[in-house]
XYZ file of N, CA and C in Angstrom:
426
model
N -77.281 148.022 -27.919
C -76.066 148.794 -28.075
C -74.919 148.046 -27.410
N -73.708 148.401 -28.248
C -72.976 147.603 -27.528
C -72.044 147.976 -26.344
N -71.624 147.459 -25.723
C -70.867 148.084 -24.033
C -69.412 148.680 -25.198
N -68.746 150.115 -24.293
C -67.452 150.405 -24.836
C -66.556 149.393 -24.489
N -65.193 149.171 -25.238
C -64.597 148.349 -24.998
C -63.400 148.994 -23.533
N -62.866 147.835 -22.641
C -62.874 148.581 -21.517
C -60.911 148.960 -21.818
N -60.593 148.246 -22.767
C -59.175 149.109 -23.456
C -59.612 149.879 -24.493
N -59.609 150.911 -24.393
C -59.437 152.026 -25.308
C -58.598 151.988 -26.899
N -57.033 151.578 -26.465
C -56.734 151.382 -28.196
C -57.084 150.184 -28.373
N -57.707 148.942 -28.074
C -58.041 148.185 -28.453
C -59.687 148.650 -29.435
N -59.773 149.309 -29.344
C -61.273 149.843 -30.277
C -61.009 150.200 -31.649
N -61.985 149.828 -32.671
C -61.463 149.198 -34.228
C -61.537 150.789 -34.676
N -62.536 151.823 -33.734
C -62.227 153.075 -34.726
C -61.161 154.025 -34.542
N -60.771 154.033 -33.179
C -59.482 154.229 -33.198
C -58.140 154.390 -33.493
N -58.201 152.478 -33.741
C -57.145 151.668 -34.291
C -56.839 152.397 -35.567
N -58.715 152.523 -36.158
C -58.722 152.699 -37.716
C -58.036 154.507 -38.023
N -58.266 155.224 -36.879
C -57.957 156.575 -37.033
C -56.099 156.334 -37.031
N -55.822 155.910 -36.043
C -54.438 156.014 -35.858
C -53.798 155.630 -37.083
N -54.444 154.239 -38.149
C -54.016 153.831 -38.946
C -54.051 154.753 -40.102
N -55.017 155.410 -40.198
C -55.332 156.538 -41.246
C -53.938 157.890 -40.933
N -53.618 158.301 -39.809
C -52.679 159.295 -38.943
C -51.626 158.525 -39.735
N -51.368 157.069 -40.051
C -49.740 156.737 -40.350
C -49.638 157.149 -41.759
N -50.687 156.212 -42.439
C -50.449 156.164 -43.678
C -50.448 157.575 -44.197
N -51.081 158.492 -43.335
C -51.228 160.294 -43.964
C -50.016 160.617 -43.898
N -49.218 160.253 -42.601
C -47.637 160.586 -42.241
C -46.574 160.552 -43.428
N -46.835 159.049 -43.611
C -45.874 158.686 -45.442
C -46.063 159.420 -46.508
N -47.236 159.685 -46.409
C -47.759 161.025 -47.751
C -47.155 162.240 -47.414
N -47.222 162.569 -46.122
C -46.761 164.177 -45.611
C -45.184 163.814 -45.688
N -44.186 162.766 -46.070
C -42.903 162.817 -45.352
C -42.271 162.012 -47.356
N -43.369 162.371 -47.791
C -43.082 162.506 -49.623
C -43.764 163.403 -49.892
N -44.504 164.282 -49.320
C -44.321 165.680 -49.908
C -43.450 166.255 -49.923
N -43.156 166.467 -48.676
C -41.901 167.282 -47.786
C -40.850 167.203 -48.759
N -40.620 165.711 -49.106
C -39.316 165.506 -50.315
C -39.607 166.088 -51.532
N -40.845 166.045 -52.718
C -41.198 166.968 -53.472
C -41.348 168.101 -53.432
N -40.904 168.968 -52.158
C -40.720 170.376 -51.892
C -39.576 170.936 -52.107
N -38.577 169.800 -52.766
C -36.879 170.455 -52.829
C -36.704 170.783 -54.113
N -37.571 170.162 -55.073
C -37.934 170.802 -56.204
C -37.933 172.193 -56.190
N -38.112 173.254 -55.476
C -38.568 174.392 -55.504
C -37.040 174.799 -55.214
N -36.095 174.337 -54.322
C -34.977 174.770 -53.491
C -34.069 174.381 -54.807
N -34.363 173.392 -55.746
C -33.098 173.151 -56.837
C -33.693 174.436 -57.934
N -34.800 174.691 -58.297
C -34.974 175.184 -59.344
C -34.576 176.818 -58.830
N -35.212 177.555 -57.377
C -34.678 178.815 -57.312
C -32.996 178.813 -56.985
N -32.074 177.958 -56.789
C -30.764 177.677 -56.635
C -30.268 177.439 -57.958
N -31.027 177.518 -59.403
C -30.487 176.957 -60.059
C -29.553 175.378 -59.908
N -29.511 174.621 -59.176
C -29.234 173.313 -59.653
C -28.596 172.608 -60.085
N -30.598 171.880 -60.463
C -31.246 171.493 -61.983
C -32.336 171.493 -61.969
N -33.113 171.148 -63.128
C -34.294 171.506 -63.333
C -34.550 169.794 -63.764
N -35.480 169.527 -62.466
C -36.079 168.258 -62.854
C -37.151 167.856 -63.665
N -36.866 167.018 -64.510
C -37.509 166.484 -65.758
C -39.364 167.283 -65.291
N -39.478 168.186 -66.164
C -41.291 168.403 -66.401
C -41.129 169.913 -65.313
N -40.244 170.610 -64.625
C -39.731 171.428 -64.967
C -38.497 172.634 -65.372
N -39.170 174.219 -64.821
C -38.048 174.571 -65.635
C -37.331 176.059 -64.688
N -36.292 176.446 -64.535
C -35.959 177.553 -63.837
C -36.442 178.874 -64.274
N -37.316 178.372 -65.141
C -38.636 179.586 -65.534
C -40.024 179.604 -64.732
N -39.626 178.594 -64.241
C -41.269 178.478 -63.379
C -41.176 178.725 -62.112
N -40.249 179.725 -61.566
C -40.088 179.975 -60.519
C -39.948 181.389 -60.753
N -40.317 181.642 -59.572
C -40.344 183.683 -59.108
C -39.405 184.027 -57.955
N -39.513 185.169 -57.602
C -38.351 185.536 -58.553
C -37.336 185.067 -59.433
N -36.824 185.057 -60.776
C -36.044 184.992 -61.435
C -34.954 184.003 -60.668
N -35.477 182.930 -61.288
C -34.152 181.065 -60.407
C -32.845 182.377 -60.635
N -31.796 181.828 -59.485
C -29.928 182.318 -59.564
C -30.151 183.609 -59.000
N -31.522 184.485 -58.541
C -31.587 185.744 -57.706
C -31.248 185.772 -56.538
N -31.087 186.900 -55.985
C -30.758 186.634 -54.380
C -32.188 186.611 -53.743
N -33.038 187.027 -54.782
C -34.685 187.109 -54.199
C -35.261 185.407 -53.838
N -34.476 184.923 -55.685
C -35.396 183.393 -55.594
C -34.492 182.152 -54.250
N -33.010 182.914 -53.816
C -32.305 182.307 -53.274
C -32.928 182.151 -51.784
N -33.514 183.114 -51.391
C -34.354 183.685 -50.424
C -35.514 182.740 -50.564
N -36.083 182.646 -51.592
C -37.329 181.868 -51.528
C -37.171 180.312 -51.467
N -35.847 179.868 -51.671
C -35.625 179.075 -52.033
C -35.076 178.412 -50.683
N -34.946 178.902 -49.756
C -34.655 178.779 -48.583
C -36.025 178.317 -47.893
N -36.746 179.521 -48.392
C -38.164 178.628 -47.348
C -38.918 177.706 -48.274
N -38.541 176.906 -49.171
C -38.622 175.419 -49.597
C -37.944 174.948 -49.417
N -36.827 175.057 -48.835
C -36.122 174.111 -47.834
C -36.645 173.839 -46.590
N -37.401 174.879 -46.042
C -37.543 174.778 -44.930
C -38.941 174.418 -44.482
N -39.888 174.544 -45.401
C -41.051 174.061 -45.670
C -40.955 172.373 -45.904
N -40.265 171.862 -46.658
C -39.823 170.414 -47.126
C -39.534 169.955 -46.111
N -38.448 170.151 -45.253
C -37.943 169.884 -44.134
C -38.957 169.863 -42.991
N -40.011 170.869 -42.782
C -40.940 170.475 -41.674
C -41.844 169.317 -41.889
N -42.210 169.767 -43.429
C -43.541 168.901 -43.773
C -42.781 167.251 -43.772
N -41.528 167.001 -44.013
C -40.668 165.867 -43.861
C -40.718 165.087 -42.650
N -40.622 166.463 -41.858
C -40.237 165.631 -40.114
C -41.821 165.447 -39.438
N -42.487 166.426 -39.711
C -44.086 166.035 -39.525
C -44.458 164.549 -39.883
N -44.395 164.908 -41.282
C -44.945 162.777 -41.510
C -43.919 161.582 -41.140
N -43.101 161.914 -41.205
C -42.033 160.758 -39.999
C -42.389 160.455 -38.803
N -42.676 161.889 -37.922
C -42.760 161.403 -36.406
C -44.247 160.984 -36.686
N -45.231 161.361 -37.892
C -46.955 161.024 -37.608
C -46.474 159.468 -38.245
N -46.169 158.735 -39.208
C -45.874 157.929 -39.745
C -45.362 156.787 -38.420
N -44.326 157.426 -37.599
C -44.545 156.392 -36.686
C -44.763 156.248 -35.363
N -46.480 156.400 -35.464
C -47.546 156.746 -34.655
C -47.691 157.981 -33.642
N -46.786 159.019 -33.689
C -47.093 159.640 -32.858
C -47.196 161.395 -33.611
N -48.846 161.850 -33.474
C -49.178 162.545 -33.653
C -48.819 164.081 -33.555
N -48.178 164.780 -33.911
C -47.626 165.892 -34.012
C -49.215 166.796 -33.544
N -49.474 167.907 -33.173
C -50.416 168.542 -33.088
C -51.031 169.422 -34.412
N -52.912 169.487 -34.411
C -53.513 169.917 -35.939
C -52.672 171.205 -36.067
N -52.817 172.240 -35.362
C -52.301 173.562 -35.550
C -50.729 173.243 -36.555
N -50.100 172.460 -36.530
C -48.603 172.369 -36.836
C -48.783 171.788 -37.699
N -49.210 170.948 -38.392
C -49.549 170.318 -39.178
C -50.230 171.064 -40.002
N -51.340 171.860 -39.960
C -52.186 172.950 -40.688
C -51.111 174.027 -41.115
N -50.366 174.328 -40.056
C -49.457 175.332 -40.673
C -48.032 175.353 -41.190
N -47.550 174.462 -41.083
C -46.663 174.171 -42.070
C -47.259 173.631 -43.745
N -48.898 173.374 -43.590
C -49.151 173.495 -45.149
C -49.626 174.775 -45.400
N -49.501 175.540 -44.568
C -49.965 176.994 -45.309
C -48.726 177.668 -45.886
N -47.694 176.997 -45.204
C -46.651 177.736 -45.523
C -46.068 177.015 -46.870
N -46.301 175.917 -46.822
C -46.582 174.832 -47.907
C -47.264 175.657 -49.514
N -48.552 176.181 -49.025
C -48.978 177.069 -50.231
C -48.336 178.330 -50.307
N -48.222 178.385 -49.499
C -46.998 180.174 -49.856
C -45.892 180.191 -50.572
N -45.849 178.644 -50.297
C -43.882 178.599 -51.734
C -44.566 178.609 -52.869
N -45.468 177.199 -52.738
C -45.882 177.313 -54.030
C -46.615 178.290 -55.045
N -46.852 179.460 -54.220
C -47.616 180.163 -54.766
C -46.404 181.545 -56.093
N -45.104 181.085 -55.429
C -44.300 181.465 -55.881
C -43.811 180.741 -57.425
N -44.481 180.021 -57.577
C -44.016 178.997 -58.326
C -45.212 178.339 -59.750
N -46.200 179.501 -59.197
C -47.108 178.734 -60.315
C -47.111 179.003 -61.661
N -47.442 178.477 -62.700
C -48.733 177.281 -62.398
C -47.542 175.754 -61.947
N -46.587 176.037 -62.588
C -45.904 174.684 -62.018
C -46.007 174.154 -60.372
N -46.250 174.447 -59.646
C -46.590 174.084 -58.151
C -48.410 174.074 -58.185
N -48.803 173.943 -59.113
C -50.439 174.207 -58.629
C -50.733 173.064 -57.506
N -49.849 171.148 -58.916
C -50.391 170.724 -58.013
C -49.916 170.658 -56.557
N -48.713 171.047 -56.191
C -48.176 171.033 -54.253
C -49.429 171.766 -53.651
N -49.712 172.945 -54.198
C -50.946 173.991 -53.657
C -51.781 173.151 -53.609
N -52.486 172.266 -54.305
C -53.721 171.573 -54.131
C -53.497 170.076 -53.133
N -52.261 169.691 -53.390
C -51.806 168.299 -52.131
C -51.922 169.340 -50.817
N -51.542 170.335 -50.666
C -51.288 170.781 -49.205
C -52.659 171.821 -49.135
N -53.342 171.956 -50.068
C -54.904 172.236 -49.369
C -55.621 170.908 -48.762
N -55.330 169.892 -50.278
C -56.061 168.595 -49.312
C -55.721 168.264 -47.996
N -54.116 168.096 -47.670
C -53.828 167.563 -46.602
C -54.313 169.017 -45.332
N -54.795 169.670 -45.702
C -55.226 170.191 -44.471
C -56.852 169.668 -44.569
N -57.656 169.608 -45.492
C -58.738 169.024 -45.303
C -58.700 167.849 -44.601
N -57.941 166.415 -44.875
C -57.766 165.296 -44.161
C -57.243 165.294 -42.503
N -56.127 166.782 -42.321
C -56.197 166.187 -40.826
C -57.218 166.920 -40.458
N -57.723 167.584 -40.448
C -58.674 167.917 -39.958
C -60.079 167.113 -40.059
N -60.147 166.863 -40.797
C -61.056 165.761 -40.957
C -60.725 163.973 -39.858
N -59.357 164.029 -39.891
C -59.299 163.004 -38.916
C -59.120 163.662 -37.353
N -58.687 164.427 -37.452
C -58.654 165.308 -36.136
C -60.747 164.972 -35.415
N -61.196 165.433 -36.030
C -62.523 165.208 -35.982
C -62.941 163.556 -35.471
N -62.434 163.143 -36.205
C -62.864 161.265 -36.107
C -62.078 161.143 -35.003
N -60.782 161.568 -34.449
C -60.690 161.132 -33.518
C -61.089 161.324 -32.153
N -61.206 163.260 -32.503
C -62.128 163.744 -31.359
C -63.347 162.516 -30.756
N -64.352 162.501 -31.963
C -65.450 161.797 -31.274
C -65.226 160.361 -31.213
N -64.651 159.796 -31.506
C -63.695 158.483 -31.055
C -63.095 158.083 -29.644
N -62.298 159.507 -29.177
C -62.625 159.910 -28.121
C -63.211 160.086 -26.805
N -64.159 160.650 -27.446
C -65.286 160.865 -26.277
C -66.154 160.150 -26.575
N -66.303 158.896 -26.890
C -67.564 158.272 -27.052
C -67.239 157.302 -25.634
């Protein structure tokens, strides 16, 4: 077996987690930007190519969808600043990260079937940090 290495980030699974934490960051900080989609279509806008101010609930130009349309702004905007600060290297905490994609599926849920796929990027991305959350735990403590 081999001895731990006696620097810590110098260790390749680590390295390899942190590296996995960035590149997830860039994905989470282009979602965030594909979340304004939701804020142009209940604002009425425009309706970007593939969709339509029909595919939104309440009724796009409402004071309901204007309302909703606010928390895809504000959803975009977290999930934005999340993968920026994870993107360059420094880890935001799982809880915050988990829950700004729940809130992530709650717009979209306003929005389907046209948002299915955001609902299914922001189920995955809670599978992955958590899943690296894990790798790094025992990375960790080894």
């Amino acid at each position: 077996m081999e001895p731990l290495p006696t620097d810590p980030s110098n260790d390749p699974d680590l390295v390899a987690v942190r590296e996995n934490e960035q590149v997830l960051g860039v994905m989470l900080a282009l979602h965030g930007a594909v979340h304004l989609v939701g804020l142009f279509l209940t604002w009425q806008w425009f309706e970007p190519r593939g969709f339509a101010y029909d595919d939104v609930w309440p009724d796009a130009g409402t004071a309901g969808a204007r309302l909703i349309g606010v928390g895809w702004l504000a959803v975009a905007a977290a999930i934005g600043l999340v993968g920026v600060r994870m993107a360059n290297g420094r880890s935001p905490s799982r809880r915050l990260i988990v829950g700004v994609h729940v809130a992530s599926i709650a717009v979209c849920l306003t929005a389907l079937p046209a948002a299915l796929p955001g609902l299914v990027i922001s189920a995955t991305l809670i599978g992955a940090v958590t899943v690296l959350a894990q790798r790094r735990r025992r990375v960790t403590q080894s």
